[in-house]
CSV table of C-alpha atoms in Angstrom, one decimal:
chain,number,residue,atom,x,y,z
F,18,ALA,CA,-14.8,19.1,23.1
F,19,GLU,CA,-12.3,20.4,20.1
F,20,THR,CA,-9.5,18.2,20.5
F,21,CYS,CA,-12.1,14.9,21.1
F,22,THR,CA,-13.9,15.9,18.2
F,23,ASN,CA,-10.1,16.2,15.7
F,24,ASP,CA,-9.4,12.6,17.6
F,25,THR,CA,-12.7,11.4,16.0
F,26,GLU,CA,-12.8,12.6,13.2
F,27,SER,CA,-9.0,11.9,12.2
F,28,ARG,CA,-9.7,8.3,13.5
F,29,ILE,CA,-12.5,8.4,11.0
F,30,ILE,CA,-10.5,9.7,8.2
F,31,SER,CA,-7.5,7.8,8.9
F,32,ASP,CA,-9.9,4.7,8.7
F,33,ASP,CA,-11.4,5.2,5.4
F,34,LEU,CA,-8.1,6.3,4.0
F,35,ALA,CA,-7.1,2.6,5.2
F,36,ALA,CA,-10.6,0.8,3.7
F,37,LEU,CA,-9.6,2.3,0.2
F,38,GLU,CA,-6.4,1.4,-0.1
F,39,GLN,CA,-7.7,-2.9,1.2
F,40,ARG,CA,-10.0,-2.6,-1.5
F,41,LYS,CA,-7.2,-1.8,-4.0
F,42,LEU,CA,-4.5,-3.7,-3.1
F,43,SER,CA,-7.3,-6.4,-3.5
F,44,VAL,CA,-7.5,-5.9,-7.4
F,45,LEU,CA,-3.7,-5.3,-7.7
F,46,PRO,CA,-1.7,-7.9,-9.8
F,47,THR,CA,-1.0,-11.3,-7.6
F,48,GLN,CA,2.7,-10.5,-7.3
F,49,ARG,CA,2.3,-7.0,-6.7
F,50,ARG,CA,0.0,-7.3,-4.3
F,51,LYS,CA,2.0,-9.9,-2.3
F,52,ILE,CA,5.4,-7.5,-3.2
F,53,TYR,CA,2.9,-4.2,-1.3
F,54,ALA,CA,1.9,-6.8,2.3
F,55,MET,CA,4.9,-7.3,3.1
F,56,SER,CA,6.9,-4.2,2.6
F,57,ARG,CA,3.1,-2.2,3.8
F,58,PHE,CA,2.3,-4.3,6.4
F,59,GLU,CA,5.0,-6.4,7.7
F,60,ASP,CA,7.7,-4.0,7.3
F,61,LYS,CA,10.1,-6.3,5.4
F,62,SER,CA,12.8,-4.3,3.0
F,63,ILE,CA,13.3,-4.7,-0.6
F,64,ALA,CA,16.1,-7.2,0.5
F,65,ASP,CA,14.1,-9.5,2.5
F,66,ILE,CA,10.6,-9.7,0.0
F,67,SER,CA,13.2,-10.6,-3.5
F,68,SER,CA,15.2,-13.6,-1.4
F,69,GLU,CA,11.7,-14.9,0.6
F,70,LEU,CA,10.0,-14.7,-2.8
F,71,ASN,CA,13.1,-15.5,-4.5
F,72,LEU,CA,13.2,-12.6,-7.1
F,73,SER,CA,15.7,-10.0,-8.4
F,74,HIS,CA,15.8,-7.6,-6.1
F,75,ARG,CA,14.6,-5.1,-9.7
F,76,THR,CA,11.8,-6.9,-9.7
F,77,VAL,CA,10.5,-6.1,-6.2
F,78,GLU,CA,11.4,-2.7,-6.5
F,79,ASN,CA,9.6,-2.3,-9.9
F,80,HIS,CA,6.6,-4.1,-8.2
F,81,LEU,CA,6.6,-2.0,-5.7
F,82,ARG,CA,6.7,1.6,-7.1
F,83,ILE,CA,4.4,1.3,-9.4
F,84,GLY,CA,1.5,-0.7,-6.7
F,85,ARG,CA,3.0,2.3,-4.9
F,86,HIS,CA,1.3,5.1,-7.9
F,87,GLU,CA,-1.6,2.5,-8.2
F,88,ILE,CA,-2.2,3.1,-4.4
F,89,ARG,CA,-2.1,6.9,-4.4
F,90,GLU,CA,-3.7,7.7,-7.6
F,91,TYR,CA,-6.5,4.7,-6.7
F,92,ILE,CA,-6.6,7.4,-3.3
F,93,ARG,CA,-6.6,10.3,-5.3
F,94,GLN,CA,-9.6,9.9,-7.5
F,95,CYS,CA,-11.3,8.9,-4.8
F,96,ILE,CA,-10.6,11.9,-2.5
């Protein structure tokens, strides 16, 4: 029973964190949102993203760094 309760609780927490991530992602600037989503949900590398979006490697790195920071801070404030 203890393991089942822990699994259920972990799943609920995971779902809540994913919902917070999606909420913050939806308000990021378009370019940053696109880059973050490609990296996080499509497992694309910075090189792949920069090639696909025709952006410099450094621009993609900066958008990704800022996006991760903003989402991390938002989640931190919510918990």
